[in-house]
Short mmCIF file of C-alpha atoms in Angstrom, two decimals:
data_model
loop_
_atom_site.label_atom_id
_atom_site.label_comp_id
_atom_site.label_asym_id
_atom_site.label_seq_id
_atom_site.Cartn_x
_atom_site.Cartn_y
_atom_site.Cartn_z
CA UNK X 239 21.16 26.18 -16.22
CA UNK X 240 17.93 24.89 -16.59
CA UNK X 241 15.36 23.26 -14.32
CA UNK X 242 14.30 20.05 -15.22
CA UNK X 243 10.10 19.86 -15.70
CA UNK X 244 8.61 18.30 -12.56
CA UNK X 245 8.13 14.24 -12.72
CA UNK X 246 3.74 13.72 -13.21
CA UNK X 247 2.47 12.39 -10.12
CA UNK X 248 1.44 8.62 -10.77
CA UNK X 249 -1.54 7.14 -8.37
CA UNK X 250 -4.01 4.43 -8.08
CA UNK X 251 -6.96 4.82 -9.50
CA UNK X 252 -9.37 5.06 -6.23
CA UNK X 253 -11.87 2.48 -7.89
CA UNK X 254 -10.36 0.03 -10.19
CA UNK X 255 -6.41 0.74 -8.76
CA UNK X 256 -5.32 0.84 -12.32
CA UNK X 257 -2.17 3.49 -12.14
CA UNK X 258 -2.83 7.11 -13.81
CA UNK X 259 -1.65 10.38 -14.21
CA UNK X 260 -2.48 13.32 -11.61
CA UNK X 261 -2.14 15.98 -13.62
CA UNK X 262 -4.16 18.85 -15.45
CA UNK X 263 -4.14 16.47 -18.44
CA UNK X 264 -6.17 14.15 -17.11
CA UNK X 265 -9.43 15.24 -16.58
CA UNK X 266 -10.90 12.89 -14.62
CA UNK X 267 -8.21 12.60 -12.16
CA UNK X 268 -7.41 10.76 -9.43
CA UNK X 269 -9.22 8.47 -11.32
CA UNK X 270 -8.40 6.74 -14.84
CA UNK X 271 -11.77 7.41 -16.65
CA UNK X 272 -15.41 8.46 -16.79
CA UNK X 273 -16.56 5.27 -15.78
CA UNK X 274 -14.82 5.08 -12.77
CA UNK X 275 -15.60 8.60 -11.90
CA UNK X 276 -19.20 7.93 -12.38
CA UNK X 277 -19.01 3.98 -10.32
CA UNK X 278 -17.51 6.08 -7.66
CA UNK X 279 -20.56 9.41 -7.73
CA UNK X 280 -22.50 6.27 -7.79
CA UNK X 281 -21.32 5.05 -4.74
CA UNK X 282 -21.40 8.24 -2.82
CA UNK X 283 -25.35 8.70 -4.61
CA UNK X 284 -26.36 5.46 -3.31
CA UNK X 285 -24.67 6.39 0.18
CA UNK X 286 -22.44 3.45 0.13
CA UNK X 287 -19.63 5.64 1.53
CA UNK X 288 -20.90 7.30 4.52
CA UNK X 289 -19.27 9.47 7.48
CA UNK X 290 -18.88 8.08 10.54
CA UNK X 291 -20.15 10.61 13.23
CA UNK X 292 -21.72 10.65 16.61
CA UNK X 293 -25.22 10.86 17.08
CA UNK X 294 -27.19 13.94 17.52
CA UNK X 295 -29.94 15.51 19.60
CA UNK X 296 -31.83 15.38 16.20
CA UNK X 297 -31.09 12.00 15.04
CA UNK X 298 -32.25 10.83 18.72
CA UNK X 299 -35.79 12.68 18.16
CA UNK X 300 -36.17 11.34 14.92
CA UNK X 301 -35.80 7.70 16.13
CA UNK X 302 -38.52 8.39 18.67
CA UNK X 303 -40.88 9.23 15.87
#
């Protein structure tokens, strides 16, 4: 008996939520193309995303300045 090859995963493209393949054979994965890819290193570049976090000793000083 023989196992059946695993189902590719299927998710939403994390900019334009177009569906795509997560697997090896998609090299831009999780999302569907270079563009997308590159909006997205875009976003991150132009700090667009950003981590919420408390603020620091530092941060403090440097707003004294």
């Amino acid at each position: 008996m023989t196992t059946p090859a695993p189902r590719p995963i299927e998710v939403a493209c994390p900019t334009c939520g177009e569906t795509t393949l997560y697997a090896a054979s998609n090299p831009f994965r999780p999302f569907c193309s270079a563009r997308c890819q590159g909006q997205d290193f875009g976003a991150w570049a132009n700090e667009a995303y950003r981590v919420e976090a408390p603020p620091t000793t530092e941060d403090q000083d440097e707003a004294e300045r």
